[in-house]
Each structure stands twice: as C-alpha cells, then as structure tokens.
Amino acid sequence: GGMSGFDEGRVTWSDQGLADDTRSFGVSEFQDFIRQFQVGDEFPYRDQLKKNTNMHEYRLEVNLDDLMTFNPKLNDALREKPAELMPIFERAARDVYASMLVGRREDGETPPDVQVILTSTCNPVGMRDLAAKDYSKLVHIQGIVISASKPRVKATMITLQCKSCKKLVSVLVKPGLHGCSFPRACEGTPGADLQQKCPLDPFQVLSDRSKYVDLQTLKIQELPEQVPTGEMPRHMTVTLDRHLVGRVVPGAVISAAGIFTILNQKPRQASASSVRLPYLRALGIMEVSG
C-alpha cells in the first residue's frame, strides 16, 4: 500500500499534535552525506544503497563516525533529536534511492521506505548511568539478551473511515511501544447541516489502507562487569523494528544505539499512579563478539 491514505484525510499525530511540515529541514544535508561521503575513490553509502535496494533490501547501515567526519553539526543534531531527525534521514535515503531509479520505474509508483540503521564505535554508557538528561537522546548501551519476543505487526499509520459519511482520516502511530488513540467524533462533511451529524465513535479501520511494520521486544541485562559488587543486575527493554527484527537471539551480547524513551503506562486501578517504563527504541544493534 502506498501513501494514498495521506491525500484524502488530514494527518494528525495520535497525541493530537499535528504532523507539520518542518520535516523538510535537513533532508538535503542527509542526501549530501549519502551521495558525497567519500573514502578514497569510493562512495560507500551511495554504493551500499544501490547494492541493498537492488536485492530488495530497503535499508542503509550508517556508521555515525562517518557522519561526524562529514558534517559534525548534523551528527550533533541527530544525537540531540533522533526522533525528529531519523524520519528525515530515512526520507533522504528514499529520495536518493528514487533518484537512482529515474526512468526505471512506472509513473506514479512510490518508492518503498528505506530504513536507516545506525552503528557507532563510541563507548556505551552503563544502563545504571542513564539519567533524565538522556531522555529522547541517542544513546549507546551494551548488554546480554535474556529474552526476545515473537515478532509482531505494529501499525505506523492507520486509515480510518467514518461509517456514516465515509470520510477518511489518517492517524500516525508513534514508533516503539506507543499505541494510539482514535478520534471519537467525526467532523463530518464540511458544509453539511447539523441533522447529518455523524454519531459518536463512527470510525472503522481500513487495514488494507494502513501501514504496518514488524516489531520485536528484547530484554537485555547488564554484563557482569557492569554490576557493582553486591548489587542485582539491571534489565532494560529494547524494541526493534523492520530489518532489525530477528537479528539477535537470547544469549547474545549486543551493543545497541537507540532513543532513550519513556512510556507512561496507564494504571489498571484508577487510584494508582501511572508507571513510567524506560526503554530503548533501537536504531541499530550489533552483536559483540565475547
């Protein structure tokens, strides 16, 4: 399914912030990096993108040390605001891929999304050293995988249709463990009179016009050498999506780059306060050999 759902309904973030157009910021800088980063006579990212997409592997693995060399400001911005800039990086990768295809593609065919996967040689922080200052930043951690969930499918964009007036609305779903809430009321057809107001909760999901990705959850534990004497080892939840799913199995020692995220879980009892679950939304994982 292409992006067709975006044309008909308005697009909103599920927590009611509107999906704005500030995302064009940085696309050209990321494109320049993919096209122009050079080692000797080679252009590793341009070549990797061509090679991967030729095999229908829509991903680009980027070493952040290279981005640092090429454009330190962009690298700093990505570390500060990964949730904002990763979609821009991925859009840039898709645009570079689309420009390689010119003349080889059916008219109007949308190129598939390209996942950008991050690696880095920087030193990981200990799980117990992550603090409030790290929320929403790009962090690197290491640990041993103690469990891995079965992969499941998660919506990234849901197209809803009002059963009453047939209007379409697109809802973007935040990545990671966040769910989304549907609007309860349909604003109806503009200009319709009040007698034709749609009932409450009129929306049904059009799954064939929604977008989904694979999602997997890992639990990782501190390595023995990271645990202070006499303490219990800490655990952390890590989410993987798309091409990262299925890459590692329990027992593996991994280093993961990702966004330090907090999920506010609604309590089961009304009286209880909400639980804050910290987790890492991985943007890259590597198995570390013993």
mmCIF file of C-alpha atoms in Angstrom, residues 9-279:
data_model
loop_
_atom_site.group_PDB
_atom_site.id
_atom_site.type_symbol
_atom_site.label_atom_id
_atom_site.label_comp_id
_atom_site.label_asym_id
_atom_site.label_seq_id
_atom_site.Cartn_x
_atom_site.Cartn_y
_atom_site.Cartn_z
ATOM 1 C CA GLY A 9 -7.848 12.615 5.177
ATOM 2 C CA ARG A 10 -5.931 15.050 7.270
ATOM 3 C CA VAL A 11 -2.918 13.592 9.018
ATOM 4 C CA THR A 12 -2.641 14.025 12.767
ATOM 5 C CA TRP A 13 -0.339 12.691 15.439
ATOM 6 C CA SER A 14 -2.197 10.398 17.770
ATOM 7 C CA ASP A 15 -1.413 12.635 20.733
ATOM 8 C CA GLN A 16 -3.219 15.438 18.930
ATOM 9 C CA GLY A 17 -0.120 17.368 17.823
ATOM 10 C CA LEU A 18 -0.470 17.994 14.097
ATOM 11 C CA ALA A 19 2.017 16.421 11.728
ATOM 12 C CA ASP A 20 3.630 19.603 10.500
ATOM 13 C CA ASP A 21 5.855 20.228 7.540
ATOM 14 C CA THR A 22 9.009 21.224 9.395
ATOM 15 C CA ARG A 23 10.419 17.889 8.325
ATOM 16 C CA SER A 24 11.912 19.271 5.158
ATOM 17 C CA PHE A 25 14.662 20.593 7.449
ATOM 18 C CA GLY A 26 17.822 18.608 6.936
ATOM 19 C CA VAL A 27 16.736 16.384 4.032
ATOM 20 C CA SER A 28 19.285 17.924 1.689
ATOM 21 C CA GLU A 29 22.084 17.664 4.272
ATOM 22 C CA PHE A 30 21.392 13.961 4.767
ATOM 23 C CA GLN A 31 21.183 13.474 0.986
ATOM 24 C CA ASP A 32 24.568 15.164 0.573
ATOM 25 C CA PHE A 33 26.060 12.797 3.139
ATOM 26 C CA ILE A 34 24.666 9.685 1.414
ATOM 27 C CA ARG A 35 25.735 10.865 -2.051
ATOM 28 C CA GLN A 36 29.037 12.564 -1.301
ATOM 29 C CA PHE A 37 30.683 10.810 1.660
ATOM 30 C CA GLN A 38 33.884 9.508 0.130
ATOM 31 C CA VAL A 39 36.688 7.146 1.127
ATOM 32 C CA GLY A 40 39.452 7.201 -1.481
ATOM 33 C CA ASP A 41 37.645 6.771 -4.794
ATOM 34 C CA GLU A 42 34.652 5.035 -3.223
ATOM 35 C CA PHE A 43 31.271 6.429 -2.224
ATOM 36 C CA PRO A 44 30.338 3.788 0.369
ATOM 37 C CA TYR A 45 26.784 4.921 1.190
ATOM 38 C CA ARG A 46 25.693 5.585 -2.366
ATOM 39 C CA ASP A 47 27.084 2.181 -3.367
ATOM 40 C CA GLN A 48 25.595 0.369 -0.366
ATOM 41 C CA LEU A 49 22.166 1.867 -1.044
ATOM 42 C CA LYS A 50 22.345 0.781 -4.685
ATOM 43 C CA LYS A 51 23.502 -2.724 -3.747
ATOM 44 C CA ASN A 52 20.920 -3.248 -0.966
ATOM 45 C CA THR A 53 17.963 -1.918 -2.950
ATOM 46 C CA ASN A 54 18.942 -3.991 -5.994
ATOM 47 C CA MET A 55 18.411 -7.008 -3.724
ATOM 48 C CA HIS A 56 15.120 -5.506 -2.462
ATOM 49 C CA GLU A 57 16.726 -4.888 0.942
ATOM 50 C CA TYR A 58 15.427 -1.411 1.667
ATOM 51 C CA ARG A 59 17.957 -0.407 4.309
ATOM 52 C CA LEU A 60 21.102 1.664 4.682
ATOM 53 C CA GLU A 61 23.571 0.959 7.500
ATOM 54 C CA VAL A 62 25.380 4.128 8.554
ATOM 55 C CA ASN A 63 28.394 4.417 10.833
ATOM 56 C CA LEU A 64 27.910 7.613 12.842
ATOM 57 C CA ASP A 65 31.678 8.171 12.883
ATOM 58 C CA ASP A 66 31.359 8.870 9.132
ATOM 59 C CA LEU A 67 28.539 11.369 9.660
ATOM 60 C CA MET A 68 30.689 13.037 12.336
ATOM 61 C CA THR A 69 33.563 13.392 9.843
ATOM 62 C CA PHE A 70 31.313 14.648 7.051
ATOM 63 C CA ASN A 71 29.017 17.034 8.925
ATOM 64 C CA PRO A 72 29.659 17.384 12.692
ATOM 65 C CA LYS A 73 26.686 19.746 13.182
ATOM 66 C CA LEU A 74 24.268 17.295 11.596
ATOM 67 C CA ASN A 75 25.722 14.481 13.702
ATOM 68 C CA ASP A 76 25.220 16.553 16.890
ATOM 69 C CA ALA A 77 21.650 17.392 15.893
ATOM 70 C CA LEU A 78 20.894 13.703 15.248
ATOM 71 C CA ARG A 79 22.230 12.777 18.703
ATOM 72 C CA GLU A 80 20.143 15.514 20.348
ATOM 73 C CA LYS A 81 16.865 14.978 18.457
ATOM 74 C CA PRO A 82 16.890 11.491 16.951
ATOM 75 C CA ALA A 83 13.098 11.064 16.995
ATOM 76 C CA GLU A 84 12.717 14.166 14.816
ATOM 77 C CA LEU A 85 15.696 13.660 12.536
ATOM 78 C CA MET A 86 15.592 9.907 11.830
ATOM 79 C CA PRO A 87 12.426 10.199 9.678
ATOM 80 C CA ILE A 88 14.227 12.971 7.755
ATOM 81 C CA PHE A 89 17.330 10.788 7.336
ATOM 82 C CA GLU A 90 15.110 7.944 6.074
ATOM 83 C CA ARG A 91 13.290 10.276 3.722
ATOM 84 C CA ALA A 92 16.656 11.417 2.349
ATOM 85 C CA ALA A 93 17.665 7.771 1.801
ATOM 86 C CA ARG A 94 14.394 7.123 -0.008
ATOM 87 C CA ASP A 95 14.857 10.233 -2.164
ATOM 88 C CA VAL A 96 18.413 9.241 -3.137
ATOM 89 C CA TYR A 97 17.132 5.761 -3.987
ATOM 90 C CA ALA A 98 14.253 7.245 -6.011
ATOM 91 C CA SER A 99 16.676 9.406 -7.986
ATOM 92 C CA MET A 100 18.691 6.271 -8.884
ATOM 93 C CA LEU A 101 15.520 4.775 -10.321
ATOM 94 C CA VAL A 102 14.588 7.601 -12.656
ATOM 95 C CA GLY A 103 13.448 6.103 -15.927
ATOM 96 C CA ARG A 104 13.315 2.575 -14.495
ATOM 97 C CA ARG A 105 10.059 2.933 -12.648
ATOM 98 C CA GLU A 106 6.378 3.024 -13.516
ATOM 99 C CA ASP A 107 4.956 6.530 -13.420
ATOM 100 C CA GLY A 108 3.395 7.413 -10.113
ATOM 101 C CA GLU A 109 4.866 4.387 -8.329
ATOM 102 C CA THR A 110 6.018 5.419 -4.854
ATOM 103 C CA PRO A 111 9.495 4.143 -3.941
ATOM 104 C CA PRO A 112 9.480 1.985 -0.783
ATOM 105 C CA ASP A 113 10.644 3.462 2.511
ATOM 106 C CA VAL A 114 14.303 2.863 3.340
ATOM 107 C CA GLN A 115 15.298 2.065 6.929
ATOM 108 C CA VAL A 116 18.455 3.800 8.147
ATOM 109 C CA ILE A 117 20.295 1.618 10.685
ATOM 110 C CA LEU A 118 22.931 3.272 12.884
ATOM 111 C CA THR A 119 26.219 1.874 14.148
ATOM 112 C CA SER A 120 28.989 3.630 16.024
ATOM 113 C CA THR A 121 32.293 2.881 17.690
ATOM 114 C CA CYS A 122 31.583 5.223 20.611
ATOM 115 C CA ASN A 123 31.754 3.819 24.132
ATOM 116 C CA PRO A 124 28.432 2.573 25.507
ATOM 117 C CA VAL A 125 27.039 4.013 28.748
ATOM 118 C CA GLY A 126 26.101 1.667 31.564
ATOM 119 C CA MET A 127 22.375 1.042 31.967
ATOM 120 C CA ARG A 128 22.512 2.348 35.525
ATOM 121 C CA ASP A 129 24.169 5.564 34.310
ATOM 122 C CA LEU A 130 21.251 6.538 32.067
ATOM 123 C CA ALA A 131 19.571 9.580 33.604
ATOM 124 C CA ALA A 132 16.799 12.075 32.958
ATOM 125 C CA LYS A 133 19.185 14.160 30.847
ATOM 126 C CA ASP A 134 19.353 11.260 28.358
ATOM 127 C CA TYR A 135 15.581 11.104 27.667
ATOM 128 C CA SER A 136 14.819 11.377 23.974
ATOM 129 C CA LYS A 137 18.538 11.460 23.096
ATOM 130 C CA LEU A 138 20.523 8.957 21.050
ATOM 131 C CA VAL A 139 22.332 6.659 23.496
ATOM 132 C CA HIS A 140 24.518 3.552 23.191
ATOM 133 C CA ILE A 141 24.217 0.681 25.635
ATOM 134 C CA GLN A 142 25.592 -2.852 25.921
ATOM 135 C CA GLY A 143 24.106 -5.942 27.467
ATOM 136 C CA ILE A 144 23.259 -9.604 27.145
ATOM 137 C CA VAL A 145 19.946 -10.583 25.568
ATOM 138 C CA ILE A 146 17.973 -12.604 28.124
ATOM 139 C CA SER A 147 14.709 -12.856 26.197
ATOM 140 C CA ALA A 148 13.304 -11.997 22.781
ATOM 141 C CA SER A 149 9.592 -11.755 21.998
ATOM 142 C CA LYS A 150 8.000 -13.227 18.898
ATOM 143 C CA PRO A 151 7.896 -10.585 16.167
ATOM 144 C CA ARG A 152 4.526 -8.882 15.847
ATOM 145 C CA VAL A 153 2.992 -6.411 13.462
ATOM 146 C CA LYS A 154 2.544 -2.803 14.517
ATOM 147 C CA ALA A 155 0.694 -0.084 12.641
ATOM 148 C CA THR A 156 2.635 3.073 11.769
ATOM 149 C CA MET A 157 -0.231 4.827 10.012
ATOM 150 C CA ILE A 158 -3.877 3.862 10.361
ATOM 151 C CA THR A 159 -6.542 4.897 7.888
ATOM 152 C CA LEU A 160 -9.984 5.224 9.454
ATOM 153 C CA GLN A 161 -13.278 5.601 7.657
ATOM 154 C CA CYS A 162 -16.418 7.094 9.144
ATOM 155 C CA LYS A 163 -19.197 4.519 8.713
ATOM 156 C CA SER A 164 -21.714 7.336 8.492
ATOM 157 C CA CYS A 165 -20.288 9.855 5.980
ATOM 158 C CA LYS A 166 -17.447 7.673 4.538
ATOM 159 C CA LYS A 167 -14.849 10.358 5.238
ATOM 160 C CA LEU A 168 -11.249 9.088 5.580
ATOM 161 C CA VAL A 169 -8.907 10.152 8.378
ATOM 162 C CA SER A 170 -5.261 9.113 8.719
ATOM 163 C CA VAL A 171 -3.721 8.717 12.169
ATOM 164 C CA LEU A 172 0.043 8.420 12.563
ATOM 165 C CA VAL A 173 1.102 5.992 15.299
ATOM 166 C CA LYS A 174 4.234 6.827 17.251
ATOM 167 C CA PRO A 175 7.011 4.238 16.898
ATOM 168 C CA GLY A 176 8.191 1.833 19.604
ATOM 169 C CA LEU A 177 5.793 0.742 22.346
ATOM 170 C CA HIS A 178 3.436 3.697 22.000
ATOM 171 C CA GLY A 179 -0.127 2.946 20.987
ATOM 172 C CA CYS A 180 -2.506 5.480 19.549
ATOM 173 C CA SER A 181 -5.962 6.774 20.260
ATOM 174 C CA PHE A 182 -8.604 7.246 17.602
ATOM 175 C CA PRO A 183 -10.663 10.390 17.383
ATOM 176 C CA ARG A 184 -14.123 9.690 18.854
ATOM 177 C CA ALA A 185 -16.051 12.186 16.766
ATOM 178 C CA CYS A 186 -16.168 12.674 13.014
ATOM 179 C CA GLU A 187 -16.296 16.269 11.897
ATOM 180 C CA GLY A 188 -18.461 15.134 9.013
ATOM 181 C CA THR A 189 -18.621 16.620 5.577
ATOM 182 C CA PRO A 190 -17.828 20.334 5.574
ATOM 183 C CA GLY A 191 -20.962 22.351 4.860
ATOM 184 C CA ALA A 192 -23.375 19.565 5.853
ATOM 185 C CA ASP A 193 -26.237 20.682 8.103
ATOM 186 C CA LEU A 194 -26.454 19.642 11.736
ATOM 187 C CA GLN A 195 -29.142 16.995 11.123
ATOM 188 C CA GLN A 196 -26.487 14.986 9.290
ATOM 189 C CA LYS A 197 -24.018 14.912 12.172
ATOM 190 C CA CYS A 198 -22.181 11.602 12.411
ATOM 191 C CA PRO A 199 -22.744 9.502 15.571
ATOM 192 C CA LEU A 200 -20.009 9.150 18.208
ATOM 193 C CA ASP A 201 -17.264 6.543 17.570
ATOM 194 C CA PRO A 202 -18.120 6.089 13.892
ATOM 195 C CA PHE A 203 -14.660 5.077 12.718
ATOM 196 C CA GLN A 204 -13.608 1.691 11.407
ATOM 197 C CA VAL A 205 -10.029 0.751 10.472
ATOM 198 C CA LEU A 206 -9.277 0.163 6.795
ATOM 199 C CA SER A 207 -6.392 -2.242 7.267
ATOM 200 C CA ASP A 208 -5.543 -2.509 3.565
ATOM 201 C CA ARG A 209 -5.002 1.259 3.506
ATOM 202 C CA SER A 210 -2.941 1.360 6.705
ATOM 203 C CA LYS A 211 0.821 0.860 7.023
ATOM 204 C CA TYR A 212 2.485 -1.711 9.271
ATOM 205 C CA VAL A 213 5.990 -2.733 10.334
ATOM 206 C CA ASP A 214 7.424 -5.740 12.181
ATOM 207 C CA LEU A 215 8.255 -5.072 15.822
ATOM 208 C CA GLN A 216 10.124 -7.204 18.362
ATOM 209 C CA THR A 217 10.948 -6.627 22.022
ATOM 210 C CA LEU A 218 14.160 -7.749 23.722
ATOM 211 C CA LYS A 219 15.021 -7.782 27.381
ATOM 212 C CA ILE A 220 18.698 -7.133 27.942
ATOM 213 C CA GLN A 221 20.685 -7.397 31.160
ATOM 214 C CA GLU A 222 23.847 -5.642 32.298
ATOM 215 C CA LEU A 223 27.084 -7.509 31.704
ATOM 216 C CA PRO A 224 28.597 -8.980 34.898
ATOM 217 C CA GLU A 225 31.480 -6.459 34.834
ATOM 218 C CA GLN A 226 28.989 -3.558 34.818
ATOM 219 C CA VAL A 227 27.258 -4.671 38.025
ATOM 220 C CA PRO A 228 28.685 -3.164 41.241
ATOM 221 C CA THR A 229 29.594 -5.755 43.889
ATOM 222 C CA GLY A 230 26.595 -6.922 45.888
ATOM 223 C CA GLU A 231 24.040 -5.373 43.506
ATOM 224 C CA MET A 232 21.461 -7.124 41.346
ATOM 225 C CA PRO A 233 21.957 -6.747 37.590
ATOM 226 C CA ARG A 234 19.676 -4.216 35.894
ATOM 227 C CA HIS A 235 17.452 -5.008 32.927
ATOM 228 C CA MET A 236 16.200 -2.914 30.082
ATOM 229 C CA THR A 237 13.591 -3.360 27.380
ATOM 230 C CA VAL A 238 14.738 -2.744 23.801
ATOM 231 C CA THR A 239 12.381 -2.522 20.820
ATOM 232 C CA LEU A 240 13.492 -3.483 17.319
ATOM 233 C CA ASP A 241 11.603 -2.769 14.149
ATOM 234 C CA ARG A 242 11.716 -3.678 10.446
ATOM 235 C CA HIS A 243 15.142 -5.054 9.394
ATOM 236 C CA LEU A 244 16.413 -5.237 12.990
ATOM 237 C CA VAL A 245 13.776 -7.842 13.908
ATOM 238 C CA GLY A 246 15.196 -11.357 14.236
ATOM 239 C CA ARG A 247 18.827 -10.246 14.148
ATOM 240 C CA VAL A 248 19.784 -11.455 17.626
ATOM 241 C CA VAL A 249 18.839 -14.355 19.892
ATOM 242 C CA PRO A 250 18.937 -14.811 23.685
ATOM 243 C CA GLY A 251 22.487 -15.247 24.959
ATOM 244 C CA ALA A 252 23.953 -12.738 22.507
ATOM 245 C CA VAL A 253 25.965 -9.837 23.862
ATOM 246 C CA ILE A 254 24.870 -6.770 21.916
ATOM 247 C CA SER A 255 25.598 -3.108 21.672
ATOM 248 C CA ALA A 256 22.556 -1.057 20.741
ATOM 249 C CA ALA A 257 22.195 2.516 19.540
ATOM 250 C CA GLY A 258 18.767 3.995 20.051
ATOM 251 C CA ILE A 259 16.451 6.566 21.513
ATOM 252 C CA PHE A 260 16.081 6.516 25.294
ATOM 253 C CA THR A 261 12.302 6.617 25.604
ATOM 254 C CA ILE A 262 9.802 6.729 28.451
ATOM 255 C CA LEU A 263 6.431 5.059 28.123
ATOM 256 C CA ASN A 264 3.797 6.324 30.554
ATOM 257 C CA GLN A 265 1.655 3.277 31.210
ATOM 258 C CA LYS A 266 -1.915 3.839 32.330
ATOM 259 C CA PRO A 267 -2.528 2.199 35.714
ATOM 260 C CA ARG A 268 -5.029 -0.676 35.983
ATOM 261 C CA GLN A 269 -6.656 0.778 39.107
ATOM 262 C CA ALA A 270 -7.932 4.328 38.956
ATOM 263 C CA SER A 271 -6.281 5.138 42.285
ATOM 264 C CA ALA A 272 -2.787 4.025 41.249
ATOM 265 C CA SER A 273 -0.365 6.450 39.644
ATOM 266 C CA SER A 274 0.880 5.806 36.120
ATOM 267 C CA VAL A 275 4.011 3.694 35.695
ATOM 268 C CA ARG A 276 6.952 5.127 33.777
ATOM 269 C CA LEU A 277 8.634 2.417 31.735
ATOM 270 C CA PRO A 278 12.019 3.420 30.323
ATOM 271 C CA TYR A 279 13.057 1.559 27.196
#
